[in-house]
Short mmCIF file of C-alpha atoms in Angstrom, two decimals:
data_model
loop_
_atom_site.label_atom_id
_atom_site.label_comp_id
_atom_site.label_asym_id
_atom_site.label_seq_id
_atom_site.Cartn_x
_atom_site.Cartn_y
_atom_site.Cartn_z
CA MET A 1 0.00 0.00 0.00
CA ILE A 2 1.34 3.38 -0.95
CA HIS A 3 0.96 5.88 1.85
CA VAL A 4 0.22 9.30 0.46
CA PHE A 5 -0.09 12.19 2.86
CA LEU A 6 -1.29 15.75 2.41
CA LEU A 7 0.80 18.85 2.33
CA PHE A 8 -1.15 22.05 2.66
CA SER A 9 -0.29 25.70 3.09
CA LEU A 10 -2.74 27.72 5.19
CA CYS A 11 -2.99 30.69 2.93
CA PHE A 12 -5.42 33.28 1.64
CA SER A 13 -4.05 35.68 -0.91
CA ASP A 14 -5.76 38.44 1.07
CA TYR A 15 -5.04 37.20 4.58
CA GLY A 16 -1.55 35.75 4.56
CA PHE A 17 -0.60 32.76 6.64
CA ILE A 18 -2.78 31.79 9.57
CA GLN A 19 -1.96 28.87 11.80
CA GLY A 20 -5.14 27.15 12.87
CA VAL A 21 -8.84 27.96 13.15
CA THR A 22 -9.75 27.00 16.69
CA SER A 23 -13.47 27.71 16.29
CA LEU A 24 -13.96 25.37 13.32
CA GLY A 25 -15.06 21.74 13.44
CA ILE A 26 -16.60 19.26 11.04
CA ASN A 27 -19.38 16.69 11.14
CA TYR A 28 -18.17 13.19 10.35
CA GLY A 29 -21.29 11.29 9.32
CA GLN A 30 -21.06 7.61 8.48
CA VAL A 31 -24.31 6.84 6.64
CA GLY A 32 -22.59 5.34 3.62
CA ASP A 33 -21.39 1.98 2.35
CA ASN A 34 -18.25 3.27 0.66
CA LEU A 35 -16.61 5.50 3.27
CA PRO A 36 -12.91 5.21 4.17
CA PRO A 37 -11.98 3.54 7.47
CA PRO A 38 -11.54 5.71 10.58
CA ASP A 39 -7.73 5.65 10.41
CA LYS A 40 -7.78 7.23 6.95
CA VAL A 41 -10.34 9.77 8.13
CA LEU A 42 -8.02 10.67 11.00
CA ASP A 43 -5.18 11.14 8.50
CA LEU A 44 -7.40 13.50 6.52
CA LEU A 45 -8.51 15.54 9.54
CA THR A 46 -4.93 15.76 10.77
CA ALA A 47 -3.72 16.95 7.39
CA LEU A 48 -6.47 19.55 7.27
CA LYS A 49 -5.44 20.67 10.76
CA LEU A 50 -9.02 20.30 11.94
CA THR A 51 -9.06 19.63 15.67
CA LYS A 52 -12.81 19.33 16.28
CA ALA A 53 -15.22 16.72 14.94
CA ARG A 54 -18.70 15.45 15.69
CA ILE A 55 -20.03 11.94 15.12
CA TYR A 56 -23.63 10.76 15.31
CA ASP A 57 -23.07 7.74 17.53
CA THR A 58 -20.32 6.26 19.70
CA ASN A 59 -18.71 4.07 17.04
CA PRO A 60 -16.00 2.17 18.95
CA GLN A 61 -13.78 2.03 15.87
CA VAL A 62 -13.77 5.80 15.65
CA LEU A 63 -13.28 6.28 19.39
CA THR A 64 -10.37 3.84 19.44
CA THR A 65 -8.75 5.23 16.29
CA PHE A 66 -8.97 8.83 17.48
CA ALA A 67 -7.16 8.03 20.73
CA ASN A 68 -3.97 10.00 21.33
CA SER A 69 -4.80 12.32 18.45
CA ASN A 70 -5.40 16.04 18.60
CA ILE A 71 -9.09 15.71 17.70
CA GLU A 72 -11.72 16.94 20.16
CA LEU A 73 -14.78 14.78 19.63
CA ILE A 74 -18.49 15.27 20.22
CA VAL A 75 -20.36 11.96 20.39
CA THR A 76 -24.08 11.28 20.24
CA VAL A 77 -26.73 9.39 22.18
CA GLU A 78 -29.01 8.27 19.36
CA ASN A 79 -32.64 9.41 19.46
CA GLN A 80 -34.12 5.99 20.11
CA MET A 81 -32.04 5.64 23.27
CA LEU A 82 -33.64 8.57 25.09
CA PRO A 83 -36.43 6.56 26.79
CA VAL A 84 -33.77 4.19 28.13
CA ILE A 85 -31.10 6.57 29.34
CA MET A 86 -33.55 8.87 31.09
CA ASP A 87 -33.18 6.30 33.87
CA PRO A 88 -30.10 7.35 35.92
CA GLN A 89 -28.83 3.78 36.24
CA GLN A 90 -29.12 3.20 32.50
CA ALA A 91 -27.35 6.51 31.86
CA LEU A 92 -24.53 5.47 34.18
CA GLN A 93 -24.24 2.18 32.32
CA TRP A 94 -24.19 4.00 28.98
CA VAL A 95 -21.43 6.40 30.03
CA SER A 96 -19.47 3.57 31.66
CA THR A 97 -19.63 1.59 28.41
CA HIS A 98 -19.40 4.25 25.70
CA ILE A 99 -17.35 7.05 27.26
CA LYS A 100 -15.21 6.01 30.22
CA PRO A 101 -13.15 3.27 28.45
CA TYR A 102 -11.98 5.77 25.81
CA PHE A 103 -11.50 8.94 27.86
CA PRO A 104 -9.11 10.75 28.23
CA ALA A 105 -7.00 9.11 25.49
CA THR A 106 -9.79 10.05 23.11
CA LYS A 107 -10.61 13.72 23.68
CA ILE A 108 -14.36 13.46 24.10
CA THR A 109 -15.49 17.01 24.90
CA GLY A 110 -19.23 16.80 24.35
CA ILE A 111 -22.19 14.45 24.38
CA ALA A 112 -25.12 15.29 22.12
CA VAL A 113 -28.23 13.74 23.65
CA GLY A 114 -30.32 13.09 20.57
CA ASN A 115 -30.48 15.28 17.50
CA GLU A 116 -33.23 17.80 16.69
CA ILE A 117 -35.59 16.28 19.27
CA PHE A 118 -37.67 19.45 19.66
CA THR A 119 -38.78 19.17 16.02
CA ASP A 120 -38.67 15.38 15.56
CA ASP A 121 -41.66 13.72 13.92
CA ASP A 122 -41.85 11.41 16.94
CA THR A 123 -43.22 13.97 19.38
CA SER A 124 -43.14 11.45 22.23
CA LEU A 125 -39.35 11.82 22.42
CA LEU A 126 -39.58 15.40 23.68
CA GLY A 127 -40.80 14.32 27.11
CA TYR A 128 -37.70 12.15 27.55
CA LEU A 129 -35.18 14.79 26.48
CA VAL A 130 -34.46 16.78 29.63
CA PRO A 131 -34.55 13.74 31.96
CA ALA A 132 -32.10 11.99 29.61
CA ILE A 133 -29.79 15.00 29.53
CA VAL A 134 -29.89 15.32 33.32
CA SER A 135 -29.21 11.60 33.75
CA ILE A 136 -26.23 11.63 31.37
CA HIS A 137 -24.78 14.64 33.15
CA GLY A 138 -25.38 12.98 36.50
CA ALA A 139 -23.49 9.92 35.30
CA LEU A 140 -20.57 12.13 34.25
CA VAL A 141 -20.59 13.74 37.70
CA GLN A 142 -20.61 10.34 39.38
CA LEU A 143 -17.61 9.24 37.30
CA GLY A 144 -15.74 12.52 37.72
CA LEU A 145 -15.98 13.45 34.03
CA ASP A 146 -18.36 16.42 34.14
CA LYS A 147 -15.56 18.99 34.21
CA TYR A 148 -14.29 17.73 30.87
CA ILE A 149 -17.40 16.76 28.91
CA GLN A 150 -20.36 19.05 28.17
CA VAL A 151 -23.88 17.78 27.59
CA SER A 152 -26.41 19.39 25.27
CA THR A 153 -28.64 18.58 22.29
CA PRO A 154 -28.46 19.97 18.73
CA ASN A 155 -31.58 21.80 17.59
CA SER A 156 -33.10 22.53 14.21
CA LEU A 157 -33.74 26.18 13.43
CA ALA A 158 -37.36 25.08 12.99
CA VAL A 159 -37.62 25.23 16.78
CA LEU A 160 -38.09 28.99 16.31
CA GLU A 161 -41.55 30.43 15.77
CA VAL A 162 -40.03 33.71 14.60
CA SER A 163 -36.50 34.25 13.28
CA TYR A 164 -36.83 37.57 11.42
CA PRO A 165 -35.80 40.13 12.33
CA PRO A 166 -33.29 38.55 14.72
CA SER A 167 -34.45 40.63 17.68
CA ALA A 168 -37.95 39.14 17.29
CA GLY A 169 -36.58 35.61 17.67
CA SER A 170 -38.85 33.36 19.73
CA PHE A 171 -39.36 29.64 20.28
CA LYS A 172 -42.51 27.83 19.26
CA GLY A 173 -45.10 28.00 21.99
CA GLU A 174 -45.70 24.26 22.09
CA VAL A 175 -42.10 23.55 23.11
CA SER A 176 -41.54 26.51 25.43
CA GLY A 177 -42.12 24.51 28.61
CA VAL A 178 -39.53 21.83 27.86
CA MET A 179 -37.27 24.46 26.30
CA SER A 180 -37.24 26.42 29.56
CA GLN A 181 -36.22 23.29 31.47
CA PHE A 182 -33.49 22.60 28.90
CA LEU A 183 -32.16 26.16 29.06
CA GLN A 184 -32.12 26.03 32.84
CA PHE A 185 -29.90 22.95 32.60
CA LEU A 186 -27.55 24.65 30.13
CA SER A 187 -27.34 27.72 32.34
CA SER A 188 -26.60 25.75 35.49
CA THR A 189 -23.89 23.61 33.85
CA GLY A 190 -22.30 26.19 31.56
CA SER A 191 -23.13 24.13 28.48
CA PRO A 192 -23.79 25.60 25.01
CA PHE A 193 -26.97 25.73 22.97
CA TRP A 194 -26.26 23.83 19.74
CA ILE A 195 -28.11 24.94 16.62
CA ASN A 196 -28.19 23.30 13.20
CA ALA A 197 -28.47 26.41 11.03
CA TYR A 198 -28.77 26.22 7.25
CA PRO A 199 -29.30 29.43 5.26
CA TYR A 200 -29.75 27.09 2.28
CA PHE A 201 -33.15 25.95 3.56
CA ALA A 202 -34.42 29.51 3.92
CA TYR A 203 -33.20 30.40 0.43
CA LYS A 204 -34.66 27.22 -1.11
CA ASP A 205 -38.07 27.95 0.38
CA SER A 206 -38.13 31.64 -0.61
CA PRO A 207 -35.67 32.31 -3.48
CA ASN A 208 -37.67 35.32 -4.63
CA LYS A 209 -37.58 36.96 -1.21
CA ILE A 210 -34.11 36.10 0.08
CA SER A 211 -30.95 37.36 -1.57
CA LEU A 212 -28.63 34.53 -2.62
CA ASP A 213 -25.62 36.73 -1.87
CA TYR A 214 -26.95 37.32 1.65
CA ALA A 215 -27.30 33.56 2.17
CA LEU A 216 -23.83 32.84 0.73
CA PHE A 217 -21.83 35.46 2.69
CA ASN A 218 -21.16 37.33 -0.57
CA LYS A 219 -20.95 41.10 -0.67
CA ASN A 220 -24.46 42.51 -0.34
CA PRO A 221 -26.32 45.41 1.34
CA GLY A 222 -27.48 43.13 4.12
CA MET A 223 -30.25 44.10 6.50
CA VAL A 224 -30.59 46.29 9.56
CA ASP A 225 -32.66 44.99 12.44
CA PRO A 226 -35.30 47.72 12.86
CA TYR A 227 -35.33 47.39 16.64
CA THR A 228 -31.65 46.98 17.53
CA LYS A 229 -30.19 48.80 14.49
CA LEU A 230 -27.62 46.00 14.20
CA HIS A 231 -26.45 45.38 10.64
CA TYR A 232 -26.34 41.82 9.28
CA ASP A 233 -24.43 41.03 6.10
CA ASN A 234 -25.21 37.30 6.13
CA MET A 235 -28.08 35.03 7.08
CA LEU A 236 -26.18 32.60 9.31
CA TYR A 237 -25.30 35.28 11.86
CA ALA A 238 -28.87 36.56 11.80
CA GLN A 239 -30.13 33.04 12.50
CA VAL A 240 -27.72 32.61 15.42
CA ASP A 241 -28.69 35.93 16.96
CA ALA A 242 -32.38 35.04 16.57
CA VAL A 243 -31.68 32.03 18.80
CA VAL A 244 -29.99 34.28 21.38
CA TYR A 245 -33.02 36.58 21.45
CA ALA A 246 -35.36 33.60 21.74
CA MET A 247 -33.43 32.34 24.77
CA SER A 248 -33.50 35.84 26.26
CA ARG A 249 -37.28 35.86 26.03
CA LEU A 250 -37.32 32.84 28.32
CA GLY A 251 -34.85 34.47 30.70
CA TYR A 252 -31.63 32.77 29.55
CA GLY A 253 -29.82 35.32 27.41
CA GLY A 254 -26.34 34.49 28.69
CA ILE A 255 -26.00 31.01 27.17
CA GLU A 256 -23.41 30.53 24.42
CA VAL A 257 -24.74 29.48 21.02
CA ARG A 258 -22.62 27.18 18.85
CA VAL A 259 -23.44 26.09 15.32
CA SER A 260 -23.47 22.29 15.45
CA GLU A 261 -24.23 21.98 11.73
CA THR A 262 -24.14 24.28 8.74
CA GLY A 263 -23.42 23.66 5.10
CA TRP A 264 -24.73 23.84 1.56
CA PRO A 265 -25.56 20.92 -0.77
CA SER A 266 -23.68 20.61 -4.05
CA LYS A 267 -26.52 18.76 -5.77
CA GLY A 268 -30.27 18.52 -5.36
CA ASP A 269 -33.55 17.53 -6.95
CA SER A 270 -35.22 19.78 -9.51
CA ASN A 271 -37.24 21.52 -6.80
CA GLU A 272 -34.22 22.14 -4.56
CA VAL A 273 -33.40 25.63 -5.71
CA GLY A 274 -29.79 26.70 -5.19
CA ALA A 275 -28.32 23.24 -4.57
CA THR A 276 -25.35 23.58 -6.92
CA VAL A 277 -21.63 22.94 -6.82
CA GLN A 278 -20.91 26.64 -7.28
CA ASN A 279 -23.13 27.76 -4.40
CA ALA A 280 -21.79 25.06 -2.08
CA ALA A 281 -18.22 26.08 -2.84
CA VAL A 282 -18.95 29.78 -2.32
CA TYR A 283 -20.84 29.24 0.96
CA ASN A 284 -18.18 27.09 2.56
CA ARG A 285 -15.29 29.18 1.23
CA ASN A 286 -16.81 32.37 2.59
CA LEU A 287 -17.63 30.71 5.90
CA LEU A 288 -14.01 29.56 6.19
CA ARG A 289 -12.88 33.14 5.66
CA ARG A 290 -15.13 34.27 8.51
CA GLN A 291 -13.87 31.49 10.73
CA MET A 292 -10.28 32.46 10.09
CA SER A 293 -10.96 35.84 11.64
CA ASN A 294 -12.55 34.19 14.72
CA GLU A 295 -15.33 36.76 14.59
CA GLY A 296 -18.62 36.86 16.43
CA THR A 297 -22.13 37.85 15.40
CA PRO A 298 -23.40 41.45 15.42
CA LEU A 299 -25.09 40.85 18.79
CA ARG A 300 -22.00 39.21 20.29
CA PRO A 301 -19.09 40.61 18.27
CA ASN A 302 -16.47 39.71 20.85
CA MET A 303 -17.60 36.11 21.35
CA ARG A 304 -16.01 33.81 18.79
CA LEU A 305 -18.69 31.75 17.03
CA GLU A 306 -17.87 28.05 17.02
CA VAL A 307 -19.06 26.33 13.85
CA TYR A 308 -19.13 22.70 12.71
CA LEU A 309 -19.29 22.26 8.94
CA PHE A 310 -21.68 19.69 7.54
CA ALA A 311 -20.17 17.46 6.36
CA LEU A 312 -16.86 15.74 5.78
CA PHE A 313 -18.12 13.22 3.19
CA ASN A 314 -21.04 12.74 0.84
CA GLU A 315 -23.06 9.90 2.39
CA ASP A 316 -24.74 7.71 -0.21
CA MET A 317 -27.15 5.91 2.12
CA LYS A 318 -28.85 8.92 3.68
CA PRO A 319 -32.60 8.96 3.05
CA GLY A 320 -34.55 11.92 1.76
CA PRO A 321 -34.03 14.25 -1.20
CA THR A 322 -30.86 14.23 -3.30
CA SER A 323 -29.40 17.14 -1.36
CA GLU A 324 -29.16 15.01 1.79
CA ARG A 325 -26.51 12.85 0.10
CA ASN A 326 -24.50 15.78 -1.22
CA TYR A 327 -23.34 17.98 1.65
CA GLY A 328 -19.83 16.54 1.81
CA LEU A 329 -16.64 18.46 1.15
CA PHE A 330 -15.13 15.15 0.03
CA GLN A 331 -16.18 12.10 -1.92
CA PRO A 332 -15.43 8.79 -0.15
CA ASP A 333 -12.38 8.21 -2.38
CA GLY A 334 -10.77 11.44 -1.21
CA THR A 335 -11.74 13.51 -4.23
CA MET A 336 -13.10 16.91 -3.30
CA ALA A 337 -16.79 17.24 -4.08
CA TYR A 338 -15.93 20.81 -5.11
CA ASN A 339 -13.07 23.19 -4.57
CA VAL A 340 -13.59 25.29 -1.47
CA GLY A 341 -9.93 26.24 -1.64
CA LEU A 342 -8.75 23.32 0.47
CA SER A 343 -6.29 21.65 -1.87
CA ALA A 344 -3.72 18.94 -1.59
CA LEU A 345 -0.26 18.14 -2.81
CA ALA A 346 0.78 14.52 -2.51
CA THR A 347 3.94 13.98 -0.52
CA SER A 348 5.62 11.23 1.43
CA SER A 349 6.30 13.50 4.37
CA SER A 350 4.48 13.20 7.69
CA THR A 351 1.06 14.80 8.13
CA SER A 352 2.45 16.52 11.20
CA SER A 353 3.86 19.19 8.90
CA ALA A 354 0.58 19.73 7.11
CA SER A 355 -1.38 22.94 6.93
CA ILE A 356 -4.41 24.12 4.95
CA SER A 357 -4.38 25.87 1.59
CA LEU A 358 -7.28 28.01 0.49
CA THR A 359 -5.76 29.16 -2.79
CA SER A 360 -4.47 26.23 -4.83
CA SER A 361 -6.67 24.55 -7.42
CA ALA A 362 -5.78 20.90 -6.85
CA THR A 363 -8.81 18.78 -6.00
CA LYS A 364 -7.60 15.32 -5.11
CA VAL A 365 -6.78 13.99 -1.68
CA SER A 366 -5.40 10.48 -1.69
CA ILE A 367 -6.85 8.00 0.79
CA PRO A 368 -4.84 4.78 0.38
#
């Protein structure tokens, strides 16, 4: 087997050399039958100098492979497990089995209890959410891990009743009771509110009302919130601040918001307006530029916004419309799905000397 590693230069023609983007992570989904093994994925993440990743389970192969690496990992309690782990003893068993054997060699920094439970089609899950979160946290406390591992749950932006203008942000009334309990937990434990925010969805649903440039971080007039007079030049930051205002309405305005998922599909069905290679490349390239400056939103300009890109790979077994299988930056064979400016030069040198290039045009990453 020929071992080919990546040599990158972290360079923008406008920005010069920047060593590392500490607020950037990536979602490593595994819903595919042709994905590379975890050790090759680790090689790729290391070469890209990405130090944060999120997985949607507690795959023991991934947890074992990522041991003694520099990757901080968020793992997931799958939705169907919530009725079980709401029981404190079951939660303790879960943490003892899925977390403790791997930590601290594997840098598990977060546990996502479910995914988008507040808006899940199975509405019965919502009643289990907060008890499950509390039980998982209690298990971490019992095992002495709570100081190292945060507990939260990623939320769809659909949890908001109102998102425009940002200062009018509010949660849907039917979830406000459980949401208040959830926010109280986050506030008491210092954990973040995770939001899956996709400007693509808003643009797809209203392409005649929403500026594509505004959704893609391109130069545009933006919008001024009529109540706060804050100027927004992109939709993602407006969505994040709408979440902050929604939390404030329930009395929890001090909680940090992190973007657990954002991205743009490179391909879609005929009715999925805007799902193109060009738009995906522009969105992610512009988002990377913003991340390199470690900037915050207009409401919280001095608080660096942590963002996890969705996703590392195209996943061919995901259900739903074509777009769902085309969010990846990479194809399973290591070929870039499109050029966001991350480019590779094959070399036999160690990945420890790798850095990221955002200027070269090469589009192939070799995964042996």
